[in-house]
């Protein structure tokens, strides 16, 4: 079964991400009214802390899994990370999970080769981005992954088919993905502390950039490749 199945599936995933953001906002309002304990950041984080290292480990695993099996929106998980762990720890755990998932996708492609990647990715995705990473190099890949809404999880698999090494690939992914994840985590922390206005504004910014990135991904890819040339 192909995880990244088609443009229609990716559109549904994007709409799902927007629905999650809206749903989380609605859930926050409902919980704040009917389950005020969950909106008490200190009490909730103290409860999570009682699980010791198990809570952050579980969170990192979920964040890693979403990279390899795309249906779970990574930004929604990052939002939860900010809510549960705060801006610093939430960002660290989110980015760690994303990097672990990126490394797994990269190494799976490196180990099992093109037949495996072609079974996971839809043929139009492979056709659009085949050879992209080697053509654009480190600066181009950074410019590509820093824009939210682009198929950066797909790039993790396709990067494994190149001559790149993991030690080159991961730092680019870390720096490129950091801004949007840090903003989303911070929004989660703002929600936890009752500052819903700023949180929703930040989420709206990320959502708008994600939508713009998604619908302009071909132009962005062409622009990045032109710089690489």
Short mmCIF file of C-alpha atoms in Angstrom, two decimals:
data_model
loop_
_atom_site.label_atom_id
_atom_site.label_comp_id
_atom_site.label_asym_id
_atom_site.label_seq_id
_atom_site.Cartn_x
_atom_site.Cartn_y
_atom_site.Cartn_z
CA UNK A 1 0.00 0.00 0.00
CA UNK A 2 1.32 3.43 -0.87
CA UNK A 3 1.34 5.82 2.04
CA UNK A 4 1.83 8.95 -0.08
CA UNK A 5 -0.78 7.88 -2.57
CA UNK A 6 -1.77 10.77 -4.83
CA UNK A 7 -2.29 14.54 -5.08
CA UNK A 8 -5.87 14.00 -3.95
CA UNK A 9 -4.64 12.17 -0.85
CA UNK A 10 -2.20 14.96 -0.10
CA UNK A 11 -4.98 17.53 -0.44
CA UNK A 12 -7.05 15.50 2.00
CA UNK A 13 -4.08 15.38 4.36
CA UNK A 14 -3.72 19.17 4.17
CA UNK A 15 -7.42 19.65 4.82
CA UNK A 16 -7.09 17.21 7.70
CA UNK A 17 -4.29 19.33 9.14
CA UNK A 18 -6.46 22.46 8.94
CA UNK A 19 -9.35 20.53 10.47
CA UNK A 20 -7.09 19.42 13.31
CA UNK A 21 -6.07 23.02 13.99
CA UNK A 22 -9.69 24.19 14.00
CA UNK A 23 -10.76 21.15 15.99
CA UNK A 24 -8.04 21.69 18.56
CA UNK A 25 -9.16 25.30 19.01
CA UNK A 26 -12.76 24.16 19.49
CA UNK A 27 -11.67 21.41 21.84
CA UNK A 28 -9.66 23.92 23.84
CA UNK A 29 -12.71 26.14 24.30
CA UNK A 30 -14.88 23.16 25.30
CA UNK A 31 -12.30 21.76 27.70
CA UNK A 32 -11.72 25.19 29.23
CA UNK A 33 -15.41 25.40 30.02
CA UNK A 34 -16.20 21.83 31.08
CA UNK A 35 -12.84 20.33 32.14
CA UNK A 36 -10.90 23.26 33.53
CA UNK A 37 -8.27 20.94 35.05
CA UNK A 38 -6.91 20.23 31.58
CA UNK A 39 -6.40 23.93 30.91
CA UNK A 40 -4.39 24.38 34.10
CA UNK A 41 -0.91 24.21 32.60
CA UNK A 42 0.86 23.70 35.91
CA UNK A 43 -1.46 20.92 37.06
CA UNK A 44 -1.48 19.15 33.70
CA UNK A 45 2.29 19.32 33.26
CA UNK A 46 2.79 18.14 36.84
CA UNK A 47 0.56 15.15 36.04
CA UNK A 48 2.52 14.40 32.86
CA UNK A 49 5.77 14.71 34.80
CA UNK A 50 4.62 11.89 37.09
CA UNK A 51 5.15 9.48 34.19
CA UNK A 52 8.85 10.37 34.21
CA UNK A 53 10.71 9.74 30.96
CA UNK A 54 7.86 7.62 29.55
CA UNK A 55 5.79 10.66 28.50
CA UNK A 56 8.47 12.38 26.37
CA UNK A 57 9.62 9.02 24.96
CA UNK A 58 6.08 8.21 23.86
CA UNK A 59 5.71 11.66 22.36
CA UNK A 60 8.99 11.39 20.42
CA UNK A 61 7.95 7.98 19.06
CA UNK A 62 4.61 9.32 17.82
CA UNK A 63 6.33 12.28 16.18
CA UNK A 64 8.82 9.94 14.51
CA UNK A 65 6.09 7.63 13.24
CA UNK A 66 4.22 10.47 11.54
CA UNK A 67 7.20 11.08 9.25
CA UNK A 68 7.25 7.48 8.01
CA UNK A 69 3.47 6.99 7.88
CA UNK A 70 2.29 10.39 6.68
CA UNK A 71 -1.42 10.43 7.73
CA UNK A 72 -0.57 11.82 11.20
CA UNK A 73 -0.07 15.60 10.93
CA UNK A 74 3.29 16.49 12.44
CA UNK A 75 2.27 20.07 13.21
CA UNK A 76 -0.71 18.88 15.26
CA UNK A 77 1.60 16.70 17.33
CA UNK A 78 4.00 19.62 17.77
CA UNK A 79 1.08 21.72 19.02
CA UNK A 80 0.37 19.05 21.62
CA UNK A 81 4.05 19.03 22.54
CA UNK A 82 3.96 22.72 23.36
CA UNK A 83 0.80 22.26 25.38
CA UNK A 84 2.18 19.38 27.44
CA UNK A 85 5.88 20.16 27.75
CA UNK A 86 6.30 23.88 27.19
CA UNK A 87 8.10 25.77 24.41
CA UNK A 88 11.67 24.54 24.97
CA UNK A 89 11.12 20.86 25.81
CA UNK A 90 8.22 20.65 23.35
CA UNK A 91 10.43 21.93 20.53
CA UNK A 92 13.27 19.59 21.48
CA UNK A 93 10.99 16.54 21.64
CA UNK A 94 9.19 17.45 18.42
CA UNK A 95 12.38 18.04 16.47
CA UNK A 96 13.99 14.90 17.90
CA UNK A 97 11.01 12.83 16.82
CA UNK A 98 10.99 14.38 13.36
CA UNK A 99 14.71 13.72 12.92
CA UNK A 100 14.38 10.12 14.07
CA UNK A 101 11.52 9.59 11.62
CA UNK A 102 13.48 11.32 8.84
CA UNK A 103 16.49 9.12 9.53
CA UNK A 104 14.33 5.98 9.46
CA UNK A 105 12.78 6.96 6.10
CA UNK A 106 16.23 7.85 4.72
CA UNK A 107 17.82 4.59 5.88
CA UNK A 108 14.91 2.43 4.70
CA UNK A 109 15.29 3.90 1.22
CA UNK A 110 19.06 3.51 1.39
CA UNK A 111 18.76 -0.12 2.48
CA UNK A 112 15.94 -1.36 0.25
CA UNK A 113 16.42 0.94 -2.73
CA UNK A 114 14.16 2.27 -5.42
CA UNK A 115 11.69 -0.68 -5.55
CA UNK A 116 10.80 -0.05 -1.90
CA UNK A 117 10.43 3.71 -2.39
CA UNK A 118 8.25 3.22 -5.47
CA UNK A 119 5.96 0.97 -3.44
CA UNK A 120 5.64 3.60 -0.70
CA UNK A 121 5.37 6.73 -2.83
CA UNK A 122 2.99 7.39 -5.69
CA UNK A 123 4.59 7.41 -9.13
CA UNK A 124 3.77 11.08 -9.78
CA UNK A 125 5.60 12.07 -6.59
CA UNK A 126 8.65 10.06 -7.60
CA UNK A 127 8.52 11.57 -11.10
CA UNK A 128 8.30 15.13 -9.74
CA UNK A 129 11.07 14.89 -7.18
CA UNK A 130 13.31 12.12 -8.49
CA UNK A 131 16.90 13.35 -8.28
CA UNK A 132 15.78 16.64 -6.71
CA UNK A 133 18.03 16.42 -3.66
CA UNK A 134 21.22 15.79 -5.61
CA UNK A 135 20.39 18.54 -8.10
CA UNK A 136 19.79 21.26 -5.53
CA UNK A 137 22.40 20.33 -2.93
CA UNK A 138 22.46 21.45 0.70
CA UNK A 139 21.30 25.10 0.20
CA UNK A 140 18.46 24.06 -2.09
CA UNK A 141 17.21 21.33 0.22
CA UNK A 142 17.23 23.76 3.13
CA UNK A 143 15.19 26.32 1.16
CA UNK A 144 12.72 23.59 0.27
CA UNK A 145 12.14 22.10 3.72
CA UNK A 146 11.95 25.46 5.49
CA UNK A 147 8.63 26.19 3.73
CA UNK A 148 5.70 24.44 5.50
CA UNK A 149 3.21 22.55 3.39
CA UNK A 150 5.77 21.00 1.05
CA UNK A 151 6.27 17.21 0.85
CA UNK A 152 9.34 17.12 3.08
CA UNK A 153 8.50 13.63 4.36
CA UNK A 154 8.60 12.44 0.74
CA UNK A 155 12.01 14.06 0.37
CA UNK A 156 13.28 11.94 3.27
CA UNK A 157 12.62 8.76 1.30
CA UNK A 158 13.95 10.11 -1.98
CA UNK A 159 17.08 11.44 -0.26
CA UNK A 160 17.92 7.87 0.66
CA UNK A 161 18.25 7.06 -3.05
CA UNK A 162 21.01 9.63 -3.49
CA UNK A 163 24.71 9.55 -2.68
CA UNK A 164 24.08 11.75 0.35
CA UNK A 165 25.13 10.47 3.76
CA UNK A 166 22.90 10.62 6.81
CA UNK A 167 25.30 12.98 8.59
CA UNK A 168 24.78 15.53 5.79
CA UNK A 169 21.06 15.01 5.43
CA UNK A 170 19.95 15.30 9.07
CA UNK A 171 21.44 18.73 9.90
CA UNK A 172 19.71 20.22 6.86
CA UNK A 173 16.39 18.74 7.95
CA UNK A 174 16.91 19.91 11.54
CA UNK A 175 17.62 23.53 10.66
CA UNK A 176 15.03 23.66 7.87
CA UNK A 177 12.17 22.21 9.90
CA UNK A 178 12.93 24.06 13.12
CA UNK A 179 11.11 27.39 12.42
CA UNK A 180 7.62 26.06 11.68
CA UNK A 181 7.79 23.46 14.45
CA UNK A 182 9.07 25.99 16.98
CA UNK A 183 6.21 28.37 16.12
CA UNK A 184 3.62 25.60 16.43
CA UNK A 185 5.05 24.38 19.73
CA UNK A 186 5.03 27.94 21.06
CA UNK A 187 1.37 28.23 20.02
CA UNK A 188 0.64 25.10 22.04
CA UNK A 189 2.34 26.63 25.07
CA UNK A 190 0.30 29.81 24.63
CA UNK A 191 -2.89 27.74 24.57
CA UNK A 192 -1.85 25.96 27.75
CA UNK A 193 -1.38 29.29 29.46
CA UNK A 194 -4.71 30.71 28.39
CA UNK A 195 -3.46 33.07 25.69
CA UNK A 196 -5.65 31.67 22.93
CA UNK A 197 -5.60 34.84 20.81
CA UNK A 198 -1.87 34.78 20.15
CA UNK A 199 -1.90 30.99 19.80
CA UNK A 200 -4.59 31.04 17.13
CA UNK A 201 -2.80 33.86 15.32
CA UNK A 202 0.42 31.83 15.19
CA UNK A 203 -1.47 28.74 14.03
CA UNK A 204 -3.21 30.78 11.35
CA UNK A 205 0.17 32.01 10.08
CA UNK A 206 1.52 28.45 9.87
CA UNK A 207 -1.70 27.24 8.22
CA UNK A 208 -1.64 30.00 5.60
CA UNK A 209 2.03 29.34 4.82
CA UNK A 210 1.31 25.60 4.60
CA UNK A 211 -1.56 26.13 2.16
CA UNK A 212 0.52 28.54 0.09
CA UNK A 213 3.46 26.14 0.10
CA UNK A 214 1.31 23.19 -0.89
CA UNK A 215 -0.42 24.88 -3.81
CA UNK A 216 2.83 26.41 -5.08
CA UNK A 217 5.09 23.42 -4.55
CA UNK A 218 5.87 23.01 -8.25
CA UNK A 219 6.90 26.66 -8.56
CA UNK A 220 8.98 26.43 -5.40
CA UNK A 221 10.65 23.25 -6.64
CA UNK A 222 11.43 24.87 -9.98
CA UNK A 223 12.79 28.00 -8.25
CA UNK A 224 15.01 25.97 -5.93
CA UNK A 225 16.31 23.94 -8.85
CA UNK A 226 17.05 27.11 -10.82
CA UNK A 227 19.18 28.35 -7.94
CA UNK A 228 20.98 25.02 -7.86
CA UNK A 229 21.76 25.34 -11.54
#
